[in-house]
Short mmCIF file of C-alpha atoms in Angstrom, two decimals:
data_model
loop_
_atom_site.label_atom_id
_atom_site.label_comp_id
_atom_site.label_asym_id
_atom_site.label_seq_id
_atom_site.Cartn_x
_atom_site.Cartn_y
_atom_site.Cartn_z
CA UNK A 74 0.00 0.00 0.00
CA UNK A 75 2.92 2.36 0.70
CA UNK A 76 4.31 1.88 -2.81
CA UNK A 77 0.85 2.42 -4.29
CA UNK A 78 0.37 5.63 -2.28
CA UNK A 79 3.81 6.95 -3.26
CA UNK A 80 3.17 6.18 -6.93
CA UNK A 81 -0.30 7.72 -6.83
CA UNK A 82 0.91 10.86 -5.04
CA UNK A 83 4.22 11.13 -6.91
CA UNK A 84 6.20 11.46 -3.67
CA UNK A 85 8.28 9.42 -1.26
CA UNK A 86 6.48 9.40 2.07
CA UNK A 87 8.67 10.52 4.98
CA UNK A 88 10.00 7.75 7.22
CA UNK A 89 8.54 9.50 10.29
CA UNK A 90 5.05 9.27 8.75
CA UNK A 91 5.55 5.62 7.86
CA UNK A 92 6.71 4.91 11.44
CA UNK A 93 3.56 6.59 12.76
CA UNK A 94 1.34 4.65 10.32
CA UNK A 95 2.88 1.39 11.57
CA UNK A 96 1.66 2.31 15.07
CA UNK A 97 -1.75 3.60 13.96
CA UNK A 98 -2.86 3.41 10.34
CA UNK A 99 -5.36 6.23 10.44
CA UNK A 100 -8.07 7.34 12.79
CA UNK A 101 -8.50 9.75 15.68
CA UNK A 102 -5.46 11.08 17.51
CA UNK A 103 -5.38 10.87 21.31
CA UNK A 104 -6.06 14.15 23.14
CA UNK A 105 -2.50 14.14 24.57
CA UNK A 106 -1.10 14.35 21.00
CA UNK A 107 -3.74 16.33 19.08
CA UNK A 108 -1.56 19.33 18.19
CA UNK A 109 1.60 19.80 16.12
CA UNK A 110 3.98 22.57 17.24
CA UNK A 111 4.95 25.36 14.86
CA UNK A 112 7.58 28.07 15.06
CA UNK A 113 5.19 30.79 13.84
CA UNK A 114 1.55 31.70 14.42
CA UNK A 115 -1.19 29.98 12.43
CA UNK A 116 -4.90 30.63 11.97
CA UNK A 117 -5.52 28.21 14.84
CA UNK A 118 -2.95 29.26 17.41
CA UNK A 119 0.25 31.14 18.14
CA UNK A 120 2.31 27.95 18.36
CA UNK A 121 0.55 24.89 16.85
CA UNK A 122 -1.86 23.42 14.31
CA UNK A 123 -4.55 20.89 15.28
CA UNK A 124 -3.84 17.23 14.60
CA UNK A 125 -7.15 15.53 15.37
CA UNK A 126 -7.18 12.82 12.72
CA UNK A 127 -4.57 10.80 10.87
CA UNK A 128 -5.26 9.66 7.32
CA UNK A 129 -4.05 6.09 6.88
CA UNK A 130 -3.12 4.09 3.81
CA UNK A 131 -5.51 1.46 2.50
CA UNK A 132 -9.09 0.90 1.48
CA UNK A 133 -11.82 0.50 4.10
CA UNK A 134 -15.53 1.17 3.65
CA UNK A 135 -16.52 4.60 4.94
CA UNK A 136 -12.91 5.71 5.54
CA UNK A 137 -10.90 8.22 3.52
CA UNK A 138 -7.23 7.35 3.07
CA UNK A 139 -4.11 8.84 1.50
CA UNK A 140 -5.05 6.84 -1.58
CA UNK A 141 -8.08 9.14 -1.99
CA UNK A 142 -5.91 12.28 -2.32
CA UNK A 143 -6.40 12.73 -6.11
CA UNK A 144 -10.17 12.58 -5.60
CA UNK A 145 -10.00 15.04 -2.68
CA UNK A 146 -7.89 17.47 -4.73
CA UNK A 147 -10.37 17.26 -7.61
CA UNK A 148 -13.29 17.77 -5.23
#
């Protein structure tokens, strides 16, 4: 699925993302980890962006995945 996603997206997925996807391949992010720090202000906060959900790789009914990115861009 990783090779399919990389081919479809035309990128090499970062190893840190792949490590995270091996722990949890998509879904809700725990409240203790639901923000990503930034070094400059964003529309959401002075120092972070929300990270509520993780898009996984694969096909499951009712779930959007990284493989749906071309469709989401078109939409």
